[in-house]
Amino acid sequence: MMQSQHCAQGPPLVSLLTSVPAASGCRAQVKYAFASRTAQKCLHRQPAPRQGRAYCSASSTTLTTSPGHKQNTPFADQDIFLIAGAGIAGLAMAAALIKIGVPCKVLERDPGPRKGGSAIGLWPNAFRALDALGVADSLRQKHPLISRVELCTDDGSTLKAFSLDECQGAPHEFRGVKRSTLLEALQSIVPESCIEYNAAIHSVETDQNGAIVLLTSGKKLRARCLIGADGANSRVARALNVPKPNYAGYTAYRGVATMPDGLPIPGDTVRQTWGKGVRSGMYPISDTELYWFTVFNAPEDSAFVAAEDRQADALKFLHGWKGGIYEAVQSTSPDSISRSKLTDRWPPIGKGFSKGAVTLAGDAAHPMTPNLGQGGCTALEDAVILAKKMNALLHPSQAKGERQHSLRSVATSDLIQVLREYENERKSRTRLITVRSNLMGQALQIPFAPVCSLRNFVVRNIYSPHHFLDHANYDCGQLT
C-alpha cells in the first residue's frame, strides 16, 4: 500500500471467499454485493472546424458545453499523450507508451519525484506486466521471492500454512517491493524531460482534436489524449463527474520495520494474523526490512492522528498479540508510519469512466480495497493493455498490407474508439476484483467473537488454498 491508500498495498488479506472459484463464486458475490449496495472517420489529424467543446473543470466537477471559438493562445506539445500523476500508474503508463513510440508527458503536481510510501506486494500478474515493460528483472535482483503463506490468530496459533505452489496456476511469483524502488525502476524508462513537476491540473476540455489541459499555473497544453492516473482522489476523475470512492469502514496503519538483528518471520513467508475487528500482516522486503500493516474498524470521521503519535496508536490495537507484529511496529520509525482510510468504488454497470479523448488508469479508474493486493498490480496491467491497443492502431498487421501510422495521422475518432475498448476491457477485469476484495474485507473485519471462532474453525479444518490466487492468474501479454 502506498502513501495514497491503494497503489502500494500490502499482501492480499485472505478470507474464506478465496476458496470460491472465480468463474462461479464471483458471480454469486456480485449478486449478493449489488443486492446489498444501495463520427465520421477523419483522413488526417485536423478534422472539420468544431461547433463546440466539452468542458470539464477539475475544481467544480461540472460538465458543460461552450461554443467553438478561435484559440488565440498557442498550444504546446500537441501530438502527445498527457498523463496526470507520476505515481505507479502514471509512470507505468508513460513507460509503456514510450516503448511503442507514443510521445507523452507526465504532469505531476508535486515539486519533485515521489519519495514517500512504504511497500507494495507484486503478484504474478504484476510481474507479467513488469516483464512487458522490461523492468522486472531489476526488481527480482533486489527483493526476495516469497513462496509461503501463514494464517494465524492473535494468540500466535497457526490456522493454515501453505505454499503458493498449492494454488491453481502454479508456479507463482510474489515479492514485496519498496514503493520508491518500483517508481525508480519505472522512471528509468521515462526520460526526465517527459515529466513536468509543479503541474497541477485546473481544468480539462475535450474537442474533435483531443484534449486541452489548463494547469493551475495558467499554462495550457493540447494533446491527442489525457490519461488521469492521479490516484483514488483523482482531479481528472472529478472533472469527468466520476463518483468519489466510498469508505469501506476500516482504516490502516502501514510501515517498513528495520530489524538488523533478524526478522520475526521466515524470509520466504507472508504472515497474516486475525483478531476481532483487527488484523495485521507482514512480509520481508530484504534481509533486514519487513513491510507490515494493521487494519482496524473505525468511523469515517475518526479523529486525526499526528505522525508522532501513530506508532503508539497502532501498538494499542496490537497489545498482547503474538507472532512478531508488535515487535515490527516497535522497530519502525514513527514518522514513517502512514495512516489511511480504505475506500473503493464499484464501477456501475453500463457507465464508463471516460469522455472523448480523456480516460483514467489505476486508482483513478478503479479504486479498490487492498484485501486482494491488486490495486497496484491492476494499475500495471492498465498500462500494458492500453499501450498494446495503441500499438495495434499505429502498427497494423503487415500481412494485411496496411500501412503504419504516426500519432499525427491517426483520426481522433479512431483514437477514441481505442480508448473505449481499453475502458471496457479494464472495467470487465477489475469490477469483480473490486467487489470480491470488498467482501473479503468485510469478512475479515468481523468484530464478534462467536463469528470469528467459526471463521477460524473453517479455515483450520475446511479451507483449501487452491483458488487463493485465481485473480492473479492473468497475463496482460507483451508489447512487441
mmCIF file of N, CA and C in Angstrom, residues 312-429:
data_model
loop_
_atom_site.group_PDB
_atom_site.id
_atom_site.type_symbol
_atom_site.label_atom_id
_atom_site.label_comp_id
_atom_site.label_asym_id
_atom_site.label_seq_id
_atom_site.Cartn_x
_atom_site.Cartn_y
_atom_site.Cartn_z
ATOM 1 N N ALA A 312 2.348 4.680 18.555
ATOM 2 C CA ALA A 312 1.678 4.329 19.805
ATOM 3 C C ALA A 312 0.236 3.921 19.549
ATOM 4 N N ASP A 313 -0.430 4.599 18.632
ATOM 5 C CA ASP A 313 -1.820 4.267 18.331
ATOM 6 C C ASP A 313 -1.925 2.895 17.676
ATOM 7 N N ALA A 314 -1.008 2.584 16.771
ATOM 8 C CA ALA A 314 -1.010 1.262 16.137
ATOM 9 C C ALA A 314 -0.752 0.163 17.154
ATOM 10 N N LEU A 315 0.197 0.391 18.056
ATOM 11 C CA LEU A 315 0.509 -0.610 19.079
ATOM 12 C C LEU A 315 -0.669 -0.859 20.005
ATOM 13 N N LYS A 316 -1.493 0.155 20.198
ATOM 14 C CA LYS A 316 -2.674 -0.003 21.053
ATOM 15 C C LYS A 316 -3.590 -1.102 20.534
ATOM 16 N N PHE A 317 -3.724 -1.229 19.227
ATOM 17 C CA PHE A 317 -4.581 -2.259 18.646
ATOM 18 C C PHE A 317 -3.944 -3.645 18.714
ATOM 19 N N LEU A 318 -2.645 -3.719 18.932
ATOM 20 C CA LEU A 318 -1.919 -4.982 18.863
ATOM 21 C C LEU A 318 -1.397 -5.447 20.216
ATOM 22 N N HIS A 319 -1.865 -4.842 21.276
ATOM 23 C CA HIS A 319 -1.385 -5.201 22.608
ATOM 24 C C HIS A 319 -1.667 -6.679 22.914
ATOM 25 N N GLY A 320 -0.628 -7.407 23.268
ATOM 26 C CA GLY A 320 -0.771 -8.814 23.596
ATOM 27 C C GLY A 320 -0.715 -9.746 22.407
ATOM 28 N N TRP A 321 -0.587 -9.238 21.212
ATOM 29 C CA TRP A 321 -0.558 -10.099 20.031
ATOM 30 C C TRP A 321 0.779 -10.826 19.928
ATOM 31 N N LYS A 322 0.718 -12.070 19.474
ATOM 32 C CA LYS A 322 1.912 -12.873 19.243
ATOM 33 C C LYS A 322 2.234 -12.910 17.748
ATOM 34 N N GLY A 323 3.405 -13.443 17.427
ATOM 35 C CA GLY A 323 3.750 -13.673 16.025
ATOM 36 C C GLY A 323 4.674 -12.644 15.417
ATOM 37 N N GLY A 324 5.055 -11.602 16.165
ATOM 38 C CA GLY A 324 6.060 -10.679 15.672
ATOM 39 C C GLY A 324 5.570 -9.334 15.191
ATOM 40 N N ILE A 325 4.255 -9.160 15.061
ATOM 41 C CA ILE A 325 3.750 -7.891 14.532
ATOM 42 C C ILE A 325 4.008 -6.743 15.499
ATOM 43 N N TYR A 326 3.860 -6.987 16.802
ATOM 44 C CA TYR A 326 4.078 -5.928 17.790
ATOM 45 C C TYR A 326 5.530 -5.441 17.722
ATOM 46 N N GLU A 327 6.452 -6.373 17.621
ATOM 47 C CA GLU A 327 7.866 -6.023 17.545
ATOM 48 C C GLU A 327 8.189 -5.279 16.249
ATOM 49 N N ALA A 328 7.513 -5.659 15.152
ATOM 50 C CA ALA A 328 7.738 -4.979 13.872
ATOM 51 C C ALA A 328 7.327 -3.508 13.951
ATOM 52 N N VAL A 329 6.176 -3.238 14.550
ATOM 53 C CA VAL A 329 5.725 -1.849 14.688
ATOM 54 C C VAL A 329 6.690 -1.077 15.590
ATOM 55 N N GLN A 330 7.148 -1.701 16.648
ATOM 56 C CA GLN A 330 8.103 -1.053 17.547
ATOM 57 C C GLN A 330 9.413 -0.706 16.841
ATOM 58 N N SER A 331 9.770 -1.477 15.819
ATOM 59 C CA SER A 331 11.042 -1.284 15.111
ATOM 60 C C SER A 331 10.910 -0.344 13.919
ATOM 61 N N THR A 332 9.797 0.372 13.840
ATOM 62 C CA THR A 332 9.543 1.288 12.729
ATOM 63 C C THR A 332 9.651 2.730 13.196
ATOM 64 N N SER A 333 10.338 3.545 12.423
ATOM 65 C CA SER A 333 10.437 4.961 12.762
ATOM 66 C C SER A 333 9.040 5.571 12.775
ATOM 67 N N PRO A 334 8.629 6.204 13.870
ATOM 68 C CA PRO A 334 7.268 6.736 13.971
ATOM 69 C C PRO A 334 6.888 7.678 12.836
ATOM 70 N N ASP A 335 7.837 8.498 12.381
ATOM 71 C CA ASP A 335 7.492 9.473 11.339
ATOM 72 C C ASP A 335 7.337 8.854 9.958
ATOM 73 N N SER A 336 7.604 7.541 9.826
ATOM 74 C CA SER A 336 7.437 6.871 8.534
ATOM 75 C C SER A 336 6.179 6.034 8.474
ATOM 76 N N ILE A 337 5.417 5.997 9.555
ATOM 77 C CA ILE A 337 4.182 5.201 9.592
ATOM 78 C C ILE A 337 3.045 6.007 8.979
ATOM 79 N N SER A 338 2.344 5.399 8.038
ATOM 80 C CA SER A 338 1.220 6.071 7.381
ATOM 81 C C SER A 338 -0.099 5.567 7.940
ATOM 82 N N ARG A 339 -1.087 6.435 7.912
ATOM 83 C CA ARG A 339 -2.447 6.076 8.309
ATOM 84 C C ARG A 339 -3.379 6.508 7.192
ATOM 85 N N SER A 340 -4.259 5.619 6.741
ATOM 86 C CA SER A 340 -5.183 5.967 5.664
ATOM 87 C C SER A 340 -6.491 5.215 5.800
ATOM 88 N N LYS A 341 -7.553 5.893 5.408
ATOM 89 C CA LYS A 341 -8.871 5.272 5.357
ATOM 90 C C LYS A 341 -8.985 4.496 4.054
ATOM 91 N N LEU A 342 -9.459 3.272 4.132
ATOM 92 C CA LEU A 342 -9.529 2.409 2.956
ATOM 93 C C LEU A 342 -10.866 2.580 2.260
ATOM 94 N N THR A 343 -10.804 2.799 0.953
ATOM 95 C CA THR A 343 -12.005 3.090 0.174
ATOM 96 C C THR A 343 -12.007 2.272 -1.110
ATOM 97 N N ASP A 344 -13.147 2.258 -1.756
ATOM 98 C CA ASP A 344 -13.247 1.681 -3.099
ATOM 99 C C ASP A 344 -14.417 2.312 -3.839
ATOM 100 N N ARG A 345 -14.519 1.998 -5.105
ATOM 101 C CA ARG A 345 -15.664 2.437 -5.917
ATOM 102 C C ARG A 345 -16.043 1.292 -6.843
ATOM 103 N N TRP A 346 -17.277 0.835 -6.716
ATOM 104 C CA TRP A 346 -17.743 -0.258 -7.574
ATOM 105 C C TRP A 346 -18.200 0.319 -8.896
ATOM 106 N N PRO A 347 -17.581 -0.066 -10.028
ATOM 107 C CA PRO A 347 -17.963 0.505 -11.324
ATOM 108 C C PRO A 347 -19.420 0.197 -11.645
ATOM 109 N N PRO A 348 -20.244 1.223 -11.877
ATOM 110 C CA PRO A 348 -21.646 0.965 -12.208
ATOM 111 C C PRO A 348 -21.770 0.306 -13.574
ATOM 112 N N ILE A 349 -22.623 -0.697 -13.650
ATOM 113 C CA ILE A 349 -22.826 -1.400 -14.918
ATOM 114 C C ILE A 349 -23.442 -0.437 -15.927
ATOM 115 N N GLY A 350 -22.873 -0.408 -17.129
ATOM 116 C CA GLY A 350 -23.397 0.437 -18.193
ATOM 117 C C GLY A 350 -22.833 1.836 -18.223
ATOM 118 N N LYS A 351 -22.032 2.199 -17.236
ATOM 119 C CA LYS A 351 -21.443 3.528 -17.203
ATOM 120 C C LYS A 351 -19.929 3.425 -17.282
ATOM 121 N N GLY A 352 -19.302 4.412 -17.963
ATOM 122 C CA GLY A 352 -17.867 4.396 -18.141
ATOM 123 C C GLY A 352 -17.155 5.384 -17.248
ATOM 124 N N PHE A 353 -15.828 5.430 -17.388
ATOM 125 C CA PHE A 353 -15.044 6.370 -16.599
ATOM 126 C C PHE A 353 -14.262 7.325 -17.501
ATOM 127 N N SER A 354 -14.768 7.569 -18.742
ATOM 128 C CA SER A 354 -14.046 8.458 -19.637
ATOM 129 C C SER A 354 -15.005 9.218 -20.539
ATOM 130 N N LYS A 355 -14.471 10.202 -21.223
ATOM 131 C CA LYS A 355 -15.246 11.003 -22.162
ATOM 132 C C LYS A 355 -14.324 11.493 -23.254
ATOM 133 N N GLY A 356 -14.719 11.304 -24.514
ATOM 134 C CA GLY A 356 -13.894 11.756 -25.617
ATOM 135 C C GLY A 356 -12.499 11.178 -25.525
ATOM 136 N N ALA A 357 -11.502 12.048 -25.622
ATOM 137 C CA ALA A 357 -10.106 11.616 -25.583
ATOM 138 C C ALA A 357 -9.516 11.721 -24.186
ATOM 139 N N VAL A 358 -10.364 11.617 -23.166
ATOM 140 C CA VAL A 358 -9.904 11.631 -21.775
ATOM 141 C C VAL A 358 -10.320 10.317 -21.125
ATOM 142 N N THR A 359 -9.369 9.618 -20.502
ATOM 143 C CA THR A 359 -9.676 8.367 -19.822
ATOM 144 C C THR A 359 -8.878 8.303 -18.524
ATOM 145 N N LEU A 360 -9.016 7.206 -17.802
ATOM 146 C CA LEU A 360 -8.405 7.048 -16.489
ATOM 147 C C LEU A 360 -7.621 5.745 -16.415
ATOM 148 N N ALA A 361 -6.743 5.663 -15.404
ATOM 149 C CA ALA A 361 -5.971 4.438 -15.170
ATOM 150 C C ALA A 361 -5.662 4.327 -13.687
ATOM 151 N N GLY A 362 -5.379 3.109 -13.248
ATOM 152 C CA GLY A 362 -5.009 2.881 -11.858
ATOM 153 C C GLY A 362 -6.132 3.206 -10.899
ATOM 154 N N ASP A 363 -5.775 3.711 -9.733
ATOM 155 C CA ASP A 363 -6.777 4.020 -8.717
ATOM 156 C C ASP A 363 -7.780 5.067 -9.173
ATOM 157 N N ALA A 364 -7.399 5.934 -10.093
ATOM 158 C CA ALA A 364 -8.339 6.922 -10.620
ATOM 159 C C ALA A 364 -9.483 6.225 -11.348
ATOM 160 N N ALA A 365 -9.190 5.107 -12.008
ATOM 161 C CA ALA A 365 -10.205 4.367 -12.768
ATOM 162 C C ALA A 365 -10.942 3.352 -11.921
ATOM 163 N N HIS A 366 -10.207 2.616 -11.077
ATOM 164 C CA HIS A 366 -10.816 1.508 -10.335
ATOM 165 C C HIS A 366 -10.226 1.399 -8.931
ATOM 166 N N PRO A 367 -10.498 2.361 -8.062
ATOM 167 C CA PRO A 367 -10.002 2.247 -6.686
ATOM 168 C C PRO A 367 -10.608 1.031 -5.996
ATOM 169 N N MET A 368 -9.782 0.300 -5.289
ATOM 170 C CA MET A 368 -10.257 -0.911 -4.615
ATOM 171 C C MET A 368 -9.578 -1.046 -3.264
ATOM 172 N N THR A 369 -10.238 -1.747 -2.359
ATOM 173 C CA THR A 369 -9.610 -2.034 -1.077
ATOM 174 C C THR A 369 -8.429 -2.980 -1.302
ATOM 175 N N PRO A 370 -7.471 -3.021 -0.369
ATOM 176 C CA PRO A 370 -6.255 -3.805 -0.598
ATOM 177 C C PRO A 370 -6.354 -5.265 -0.205
ATOM 178 N N ASN A 371 -7.547 -5.777 -0.031
ATOM 179 C CA ASN A 371 -7.706 -7.118 0.535
ATOM 180 C C ASN A 371 -7.247 -8.247 -0.389
ATOM 181 N N LEU A 372 -7.107 -7.977 -1.674
ATOM 182 C CA LEU A 372 -6.547 -8.947 -2.614
ATOM 183 C C LEU A 372 -5.150 -8.538 -3.079
ATOM 184 N N GLY A 373 -4.658 -7.412 -2.619
ATOM 185 C CA GLY A 373 -3.343 -6.944 -3.038
ATOM 186 C C GLY A 373 -3.269 -6.618 -4.511
ATOM 187 N N GLN A 374 -4.358 -6.064 -5.092
ATOM 188 C CA GLN A 374 -4.408 -5.917 -6.546
ATOM 189 C C GLN A 374 -4.466 -4.471 -7.048
ATOM 190 N N GLY A 375 -4.468 -3.478 -6.169
ATOM 191 C CA GLY A 375 -4.548 -2.095 -6.627
ATOM 192 C C GLY A 375 -3.399 -1.714 -7.541
ATOM 193 N N GLY A 376 -2.166 -1.871 -7.073
ATOM 194 C CA GLY A 376 -1.002 -1.555 -7.882
ATOM 195 C C GLY A 376 -0.811 -2.532 -9.025
ATOM 196 N N CYS A 377 -1.143 -3.803 -8.806
ATOM 197 C CA CYS A 377 -0.979 -4.820 -9.848
ATOM 198 C C CYS A 377 -1.859 -4.525 -11.055
ATOM 199 N N THR A 378 -3.112 -4.182 -10.824
ATOM 200 C CA THR A 378 -4.006 -3.881 -11.952
ATOM 201 C C THR A 378 -3.652 -2.551 -12.605
ATOM 202 N N ALA A 379 -3.052 -1.624 -11.874
ATOM 203 C CA ALA A 379 -2.580 -0.377 -12.488
ATOM 204 C C ALA A 379 -1.479 -0.670 -13.499
ATOM 205 N N LEU A 380 -0.584 -1.605 -13.178
ATOM 206 C CA LEU A 380 0.456 -2.003 -14.119
ATOM 207 C C LEU A 380 -0.155 -2.677 -15.348
ATOM 208 N N GLU A 381 -1.183 -3.498 -15.123
ATOM 209 C CA GLU A 381 -1.892 -4.104 -16.253
ATOM 210 C C GLU A 381 -2.480 -3.037 -17.170
ATOM 211 N N ASP A 382 -3.098 -2.012 -16.579
ATOM 212 C CA ASP A 382 -3.713 -0.939 -17.369
ATOM 213 C C ASP A 382 -2.737 -0.389 -18.400
ATOM 214 N N ALA A 383 -1.523 -0.118 -17.956
ATOM 215 C CA ALA A 383 -0.523 0.491 -18.829
ATOM 216 C C ALA A 383 -0.223 -0.390 -20.036
ATOM 217 N N VAL A 384 -0.030 -1.674 -19.805
ATOM 218 C CA VAL A 384 0.313 -2.578 -20.900
ATOM 219 C C VAL A 384 -0.875 -2.760 -21.844
ATOM 220 N N ILE A 385 -2.070 -2.887 -21.299
ATOM 221 C CA ILE A 385 -3.248 -3.108 -22.137
ATOM 222 C C ILE A 385 -3.503 -1.915 -23.054
ATOM 223 N N LEU A 386 -3.462 -0.690 -22.528
ATOM 224 C CA LEU A 386 -3.694 0.477 -23.377
ATOM 225 C C LEU A 386 -2.586 0.628 -24.418
ATOM 226 N N ALA A 387 -1.337 0.402 -24.018
ATOM 227 C CA ALA A 387 -0.234 0.507 -24.975
ATOM 228 C C ALA A 387 -0.358 -0.533 -26.087
ATOM 229 N N LYS A 388 -0.787 -1.735 -25.748
ATOM 230 C CA LYS A 388 -0.984 -2.765 -26.782
ATOM 231 C C LYS A 388 -2.040 -2.331 -27.787
ATOM 232 N N LYS A 389 -3.113 -1.768 -27.324
ATOM 233 C CA LYS A 389 -4.181 -1.328 -28.224
ATOM 234 C C LYS A 389 -3.728 -0.155 -29.091
ATOM 235 N N MET A 390 -2.951 0.752 -28.505
ATOM 236 C CA MET A 390 -2.400 1.854 -29.300
ATOM 237 C C MET A 390 -1.390 1.332 -30.317
ATOM 238 N N ASN A 391 -0.609 0.349 -29.936
ATOM 239 C CA ASN A 391 0.368 -0.224 -30.850
ATOM 240 C C ASN A 391 -0.314 -0.861 -32.051
ATOM 241 N N ALA A 392 -1.443 -1.531 -31.812
ATOM 242 C CA ALA A 392 -2.194 -2.143 -32.920
ATOM 243 C C ALA A 392 -2.757 -1.078 -33.851
ATOM 244 N N LEU A 393 -3.123 0.077 -33.302
ATOM 245 C CA LEU A 393 -3.641 1.171 -34.129
ATOM 246 C C LEU A 393 -2.523 1.807 -34.957
ATOM 247 N N LEU A 394 -1.372 2.010 -34.347
ATOM 248 C CA LEU A 394 -0.266 2.677 -35.035
ATOM 249 C C LEU A 394 0.511 1.739 -35.961
ATOM 250 N N HIS A 395 0.545 0.454 -35.618
ATOM 251 C CA HIS A 395 1.340 -0.508 -36.380
ATOM 252 C C HIS A 395 0.474 -1.707 -36.744
ATOM 253 N N PRO A 396 -0.458 -1.538 -37.658
ATOM 254 C CA PRO A 396 -1.361 -2.637 -38.026
ATOM 255 C C PRO A 396 -0.609 -3.771 -38.715
ATOM 256 N N SER A 397 -1.311 -4.861 -38.909
ATOM 257 C CA SER A 397 -0.708 -6.079 -39.432
ATOM 258 C C SER A 397 -0.094 -5.858 -40.808
ATOM 259 N N GLN A 398 1.193 -6.158 -40.932
ATOM 260 C CA GLN A 398 1.855 -6.040 -42.226
ATOM 261 C C GLN A 398 1.340 -7.099 -43.196
ATOM 262 N N ALA A 399 0.868 -8.222 -42.658
ATOM 263 C CA ALA A 399 0.372 -9.295 -43.512
ATOM 264 C C ALA A 399 -0.843 -8.844 -44.308
ATOM 265 N N LYS A 400 -1.609 -7.886 -43.768
ATOM 266 C CA LYS A 400 -2.790 -7.392 -44.460
ATOM 267 C C LYS A 400 -2.467 -6.226 -45.390
ATOM 268 N N GLY A 401 -1.186 -5.859 -45.463
ATOM 269 C CA GLY A 401 -0.783 -4.784 -46.340
ATOM 270 C C GLY A 401 -1.180 -3.405 -45.847
ATOM 271 N N GLU A 402 -1.514 -3.281 -44.561
ATOM 272 C CA GLU A 402 -1.930 -1.995 -44.022
ATOM 273 C C GLU A 402 -0.697 -1.172 -43.668
ATOM 274 N N ARG A 403 -0.763 0.126 -43.942
ATOM 275 C CA ARG A 403 0.388 0.977 -43.680
ATOM 276 C C ARG A 403 0.447 1.387 -42.211
ATOM 277 N N GLN A 404 1.633 1.668 -41.743
ATOM 278 C CA GLN A 404 1.804 2.142 -40.386
ATOM 279 C C GLN A 404 1.440 3.618 -40.297
ATOM 280 N N HIS A 405 1.072 4.039 -39.105
ATOM 281 C CA HIS A 405 0.629 5.404 -38.885
ATOM 282 C C HIS A 405 1.514 6.083 -37.846
ATOM 283 N N SER A 406 1.591 7.393 -37.954
ATOM 284 C CA SER A 406 2.161 8.184 -36.875
ATOM 285 C C SER A 406 1.004 8.686 -36.031
ATOM 286 N N LEU A 407 1.307 9.093 -34.807
ATOM 287 C CA LEU A 407 0.250 9.612 -33.946
ATOM 288 C C LEU A 407 -0.433 10.802 -34.593
ATOM 289 N N ARG A 408 0.317 11.637 -35.347
ATOM 290 C CA ARG A 408 -0.256 12.804 -36.012
ATOM 291 C C ARG A 408 -1.312 12.416 -37.042
ATOM 292 N N SER A 409 -1.118 11.282 -37.693
ATOM 293 C CA SER A 409 -2.023 10.899 -38.785
ATOM 294 C C SER A 409 -3.251 10.128 -38.318
ATOM 295 N N VAL A 410 -3.287 9.742 -37.033
ATOM 296 C CA VAL A 410 -4.416 8.947 -36.539
ATOM 297 C C VAL A 410 -5.632 9.838 -36.339
ATOM 298 N N ALA A 411 -6.763 9.428 -36.863
ATOM 299 C CA ALA A 411 -8.000 10.184 -36.677
ATOM 300 C C ALA A 411 -8.425 10.137 -35.219
ATOM 301 N N THR A 412 -8.939 11.255 -34.734
ATOM 302 C CA THR A 412 -9.376 11.307 -33.340
ATOM 303 C C THR A 412 -10.458 10.275 -33.072
ATOM 304 N N SER A 413 -11.340 10.053 -34.038
ATOM 305 C CA SER A 413 -12.403 9.062 -33.845
ATOM 306 C C SER A 413 -11.827 7.669 -33.638
ATOM 307 N N ASP A 414 -10.738 7.339 -34.344
ATOM 308 C CA ASP A 414 -10.098 6.034 -34.152
ATOM 309 C C ASP A 414 -9.436 5.949 -32.783
ATOM 310 N N LEU A 415 -8.825 7.049 -32.360
ATOM 311 C CA LEU A 415 -8.196 7.082 -31.051
ATOM 312 C C LEU A 415 -9.222 6.904 -29.946
ATOM 313 N N ILE A 416 -10.335 7.587 -30.073
ATOM 314 C CA ILE A 416 -11.395 7.468 -29.063
ATOM 315 C C ILE A 416 -11.928 6.041 -29.019
ATOM 316 N N GLN A 417 -12.036 5.402 -30.170
ATOM 317 C CA GLN A 417 -12.504 4.021 -30.200
ATOM 318 C C GLN A 417 -11.553 3.106 -29.436
ATOM 319 N N VAL A 418 -10.258 3.332 -29.566
ATOM 320 C CA VAL A 418 -9.270 2.546 -28.815
ATOM 321 C C VAL A 418 -9.440 2.777 -27.318
ATOM 322 N N LEU A 419 -9.679 4.022 -26.925
ATOM 323 C CA LEU A 419 -9.866 4.316 -25.502
ATOM 324 C C LEU A 419 -11.104 3.623 -24.953
ATOM 325 N N ARG A 420 -12.187 3.567 -25.752
ATOM 326 C CA ARG A 420 -13.401 2.878 -25.282
ATOM 327 C C ARG A 420 -13.149 1.388 -25.138
ATOM 328 N N GLU A 421 -12.407 0.798 -26.071
ATOM 329 C CA GLU A 421 -12.103 -0.628 -25.977
ATOM 330 C C GLU A 421 -11.264 -0.912 -24.722
ATOM 331 N N TYR A 422 -10.288 -0.067 -24.481
ATOM 332 C CA TYR A 422 -9.478 -0.195 -23.266
ATOM 333 C C TYR A 422 -10.341 -0.090 -22.019
ATOM 334 N N GLU A 423 -11.193 0.907 -21.992
ATOM 335 C CA GLU A 423 -12.050 1.112 -20.825
ATOM 336 C C GLU A 423 -12.940 -0.093 -20.573
ATOM 337 N N ASN A 424 -13.574 -0.607 -21.601
ATOM 338 C CA ASN A 424 -14.480 -1.747 -21.428
ATOM 339 C C ASN A 424 -13.723 -2.982 -20.948
ATOM 340 N N GLU A 425 -12.537 -3.201 -21.484
ATOM 341 C CA GLU A 425 -11.758 -4.370 -21.060
ATOM 342 C C GLU A 425 -11.323 -4.245 -19.606
ATOM 343 N N ARG A 426 -10.905 -3.047 -19.207
ATOM 344 C CA ARG A 426 -10.437 -2.871 -17.841
ATOM 345 C C ARG A 426 -11.586 -2.891 -16.831
ATOM 346 N N LYS A 427 -12.740 -2.374 -17.215
ATOM 347 C CA LYS A 427 -13.898 -2.480 -16.318
ATOM 348 C C LYS A 427 -14.254 -3.934 -16.091
ATOM 349 N N SER A 428 -14.252 -4.719 -17.153
ATOM 350 C CA SER A 428 -14.586 -6.139 -17.024
ATOM 351 C C SER A 428 -13.578 -6.857 -16.135
ATOM 352 N N ARG A 429 -12.327 -6.523 -16.255
ATOM 353 C CA ARG A 429 -11.281 -7.177 -15.461
ATOM 354 C C ARG A 429 -11.335 -6.772 -13.989
#
